[in-house]
Amino acid sequence: MKTLYIKGGRIVDPAEGLDKIADLLVKNGLVYKVAPGLRPPPGSEVVDATDLIVAPGLIDIHVHLRDPGQEYKEDIFSGGRAAAAGGFTALASMPNTDPIADDPAVIRYIRSKVEQAVVRVYPIGAITAGLKGEMIAEMGRMKKAGAVAFSDDGKGVMNGNLMRNALSYASGIDALLIVHEEDSLLAAGGVMHEGPVSSVLGLRGMPAAAEEAMLARDIMLLELTGGRLHAAHLSTAGSVELVRRAKAKGLQITAEVTPHHLLLTDRAVKNSGYHTDTKVNPPLRSEEDRQALWEGLLDGTIDAIASDHAPHSSDDKDVEYDFAPFGIAGLESTLPLMLDEINSGRRKEFNIAMLVDKLSAAPARILGLPGGRLSVGSPADVTIIDPQRSHVIDTAKWYSKSKNTPLNGRRLTGAPVYTIVGGEIVMKEGVVPE
Amino acid sequence: MALIHKATVMDEKAMQQALRRIAHEIIEHNKGTENLVLVGVRRRGVPLARRLQAYLNEIENTSIPLGILDITLYRDDLTQRTDQPEVRTTDVPFSLENKDVVLVDDVLYTGRTIRSALDALMDLGRPATIQLAVLVDRGHRELPIRADFVGKNIPTSKTELVEVRVTEFDDAEQVDILENSVQ
Amino acid sequence: MQALRRKDILGLEEMSAEEITLVLDTARSMREIIQRKIKKVPTLRGRTVLNLFYEPSTRTKASFELAQKYMSADSVSVAGTSSSLVKGETLKDTVRNVEVMGVECVIMRHPVSGAAHYLARSIEASVINAGDGMHEHPTQGLLDMFTIWEKKGRIEGLKVVIVGDVRHSRVARSNIWGLKKMGARVVISGPPTLMPPDRAELGVDYCPVVEEAVEGADVIMALRLQKERQESGLFPSLREYAELYGLNARRLAGANEDLLIMHPGPVNRGIEISSELADGPHSVILEQVTSGVAVRMALLYLLLGGVKEE
C-alpha cells in the first residue's frame, strides 16, 4: 500500500475551513488523514513542507488545449505538463478545437487521451453545433460522455432566442453554461479595448458595452429560464456590477477573472509598441475596469481565477497586430503572478486562503468536480507552494508549446514547488518528468 | 585633448590689407568687374566675400552680386562623420550662366571643401570661369586644387589648426594658429 | 538641435517640438534644391532605400521616390499585398529579405496600424512610416506643418480645424500631435460617428457644427471621405454628408481673412470640399505636394546623412 507523507506544512483548505500547521497522509491516492504530529508508516514517501503551504490541488477551469486539431500550438500532453508546472492538478478544456467538441465522439476522444496527461483534464462541450450559434448541440449526450459544462467560448451566442433555449434546456439536465459575453456586432471587428488608447493607436476598439450588453441580456434570460450560468473572463467594471446585482437577486450565476485582466490595462498595447502578445479577447481594459475587477474578486462577486490559457505559436503571433489571433498563454504564470500580488501587499484583503478558494475550492464547486478540498477520502490532489520563492516568468523554460504572454520576464515572489495528482508527485521544484 | 593658442598670424589690419590686395588682383586678372560675381562658402567664406565685395564696389564704383553657398549636401565625408552637419540654405539669387565666378573661402587646406563647392556651383549653372580666393593657404592638399588669389601663405603642420575669426561670428577679427596638445 | 537621434520616424506623437523644428528647418534648405534647374545633390550617393507599399498610393510614393532621386540615393519600390486571408509572403519574411539586401532605410505604407512599429522592431535599417492603418502618417503631418509654416511664418498660436473622418484618419492623428507640439490649437469637426471614440489623450476640442468650429480659424484641413464609411453605416449618404459637413465658401464665412485651406488628397470634389474652395485663392493643396518632397528629402538626410552612433 503506497503512502505519501507531507510533513509540517501550513494546510490551507478554505472549503474545510482549515488553516494550520499539520501533516498530511495520503494512502492509495486518497487523503487519509490531516493532523499535527502524524507518524509516517515505514516506507512512506516523505515531502518536507516546513515553511510551505499545502493546498488542495488547483483547478484551472478555462484552458484551450488545442487538441485535437492544432497540436502545433498545444496538445493534451504538453498542456497537462504546463498545468502541472504551474501548480494545477486539474483543468477544464474548451471546445473550440478542430473538430469542435460539439459531439460525444470528440468528448470521448479527449477523455481517452487524458490518460497521457499528468493532470486531470475535464472536457467542456459546445453550446451550439459547430459553435455557429444556430442550433443547440447535443449537450445531454456530451454530458453522458463526460463533458463537465458547455460553452461557445471565443464568441458570444448572438441569437437571444437560441440562448434562452440553451439555458432552459441545460437547466433540465443540470448542466452549466460557461458564457463568453460578447456582442460581436458591437465589438465590430475590434482588436483592443475601445478608449483613449485605441483612439491614439488607431486600432479598432471593442467597447465595454459589447461585453456588458450581452451579459445583461444573459442575466435577464437566466432570470427567465432558471438554470446556471458562469460568466467567463469578466473584464469590465460594468460586468462586475451586473454580476453583483444578479447575485443579490439570488440568480445562480458565477464568474471568473484572468490574471492578465487583473494586472494589465490597454496601456500595455501602446507601451509594448503594438506587440501582439497583448492582443486578447476580452481585451485588456482601462485602469478603472482593472480596479473594479479587483473589487469584485475581493468582495466575492467574482468566484474564481482562471488562466484562459490560449496558446498560439510564434508564427501565428509574429504578424501585424490586426492579423494576429487573440490569446495569452497562462497556465505556468497564473499562480506565481497571484502569489506575487499577495506578497507585494498591494491588496490588503487578498491572502492565501482567498487565493486557494479562487483557484481550487470555487472552481471545483462551479464545475461540480471532486477535489477542491483535503477532506478525508477525497482524491489526494495537492499543490505545495513556497510563498517566498523567487520566480521569473521565463517562457523559454515553459512546458507549454506556446510562449505568448506580455508578462514574460516578470520577477515575482512565490511559486509552486510540488504538484501532486492522486497521491503521485507530477511536479517537483518546477520539473515535470516525462 | 585641448587646443593651445600658438600665434596670431594676421591681425585686423593685416586681414584688411590682404583682402584689399586680392580685390585689386581680381580686377586686374579679369580686366574689370563687368562679368564678375562673388560666391562665399558657408560659414566664414561669407563675411570675407562681403568684405571683398565692398572693396571691389568701392574701387570700381559698381555693385557686384554676392551669393551664399552651403556645401553640406556635397561633402564627401558625410558617411564618415558621427556629428551630422546641419544643412543650411544655399542662396545664389542670380544666374551663374557664363559668369566669372570668384569663390571665396577662409582657409584652403586639403581642397575637399573646394571640391564640394565646385560640384555645388556646377549644379547651379554653367559659369564661364570659376576662380578661387582664400584668405589663408596652409598647404597639405589632398586634391589637385589651387587658389587663384591668396591673402597669406602660412606653412603649418597637420596637428595645427588655422582659425580665421570674423566679427560676425567671433569676438575678434584675426587669424590664429592653434595646436592640439595630447595630454 | 542639430541631428535626429533616432533610427526611425514612426509617428509625430513620439517626436519633440525640437525634432520637428529641425526637420522643418532642413526642409527649407531642401526646397531651394527643388527650385533649381538641376534638381540633384550627391548627398546620399551609394545609400539604398526600399519603398514598400502595401496599399496603393500615388502621391506619397511619387514624392518619396523623387526625394530619393534628388538626394542621389539608390532606391527600389515594391508593391506588397497584405491580408490575413490572401496567403502571400508574410511581412516577417519580407523583412528578412530586406535585411540581407543591405537596405539602409525602408519607407513603408501598410493597412494595419502599428505595422511600422513591428517593422522597426524587427530590422536594423531605419524605417519611415508612410502611413500605417488608422494610426499615423508622420511625413504628411510634417509636410502640412511645413506648408503652414511657410505661408504663415509660424505655427504657434494658430487655430487649425480638421474637418471630416478624423476617426479613421492617420493624417489627422499625425497633424494633431505635430500641431499641438508646435503650439497650435486643434479643433476637430464632423459627425460624431467619424470622430475618435475617446478624445481625452488626443487633446483636441470637438465641435460638431462646422460653421461654429471654423470661427476664427487660421487653417482648415479637409480629410478625404472614404466611401466604405457610408457602407458601414457611419453616415446615411454622401449627399447628406456634403450638405451637413462639406466645406464651401458660405460655410467658412466665420474663418479668418488669410485662411489656408488644405487637403491631403486625393480630393472628392463636391463632397468634403467644393471645387470653388479647392481651386480658390485660399487653397494651398498644390503647395502641400511640393512641401512633401522637401520634407521627405530632409528626413532622408537626417536619418541617413550621418553615421549611426554605436
Short mmCIF file of C-alpha atoms in Angstrom, two decimals, chain B residues 9-10 14 18 21-22 25 106-109 134-141 145-156 162 175 177:
data_model
loop_
_atom_site.label_atom_id
_atom_site.label_comp_id
_atom_site.label_asym_id
_atom_site.label_seq_id
_atom_site.Cartn_x
_atom_site.Cartn_y
_atom_site.Cartn_z
CA VAL B 9 49.48 85.38 -37.71
CA MET B 10 47.20 88.12 -39.02
CA ALA B 14 46.66 92.56 -41.99
CA ALA B 18 45.26 91.19 -47.73
CA ARG B 21 45.16 93.39 -52.37
CA ILE B 22 43.10 90.43 -53.50
CA GLU B 25 44.31 91.32 -58.22
CA ASP B 106 38.63 81.37 -45.39
CA VAL B 107 41.25 78.60 -45.36
CA LEU B 108 42.45 76.34 -48.15
CA TYR B 109 43.71 73.08 -46.68
CA VAL B 134 41.15 82.38 -49.93
CA LEU B 135 42.43 84.38 -47.01
CA VAL B 136 44.88 81.67 -45.93
CA ASP B 137 46.53 78.80 -47.78
CA ARG B 138 48.01 76.43 -45.24
CA GLY B 139 49.18 73.66 -47.58
CA HIS B 140 48.64 69.87 -47.24
CA ARG B 141 46.47 69.50 -50.36
CA ILE B 145 43.25 72.22 -56.38
CA ARG B 146 44.97 75.60 -56.11
CA ALA B 147 43.86 79.14 -55.28
CA ASP B 148 43.98 82.00 -57.78
CA PHE B 149 44.14 84.65 -55.05
CA VAL B 150 45.73 84.07 -51.66
CA GLY B 151 45.81 86.53 -48.74
CA LYS B 152 48.68 84.79 -46.96
CA ASN B 153 50.54 81.52 -47.30
CA ILE B 154 51.08 80.00 -43.87
CA PRO B 155 53.12 76.82 -43.63
CA THR B 156 51.61 74.58 -40.95
CA VAL B 162 44.22 77.65 -38.54
CA VAL B 175 43.87 84.69 -37.81
CA ILE B 177 47.25 79.16 -35.17
#
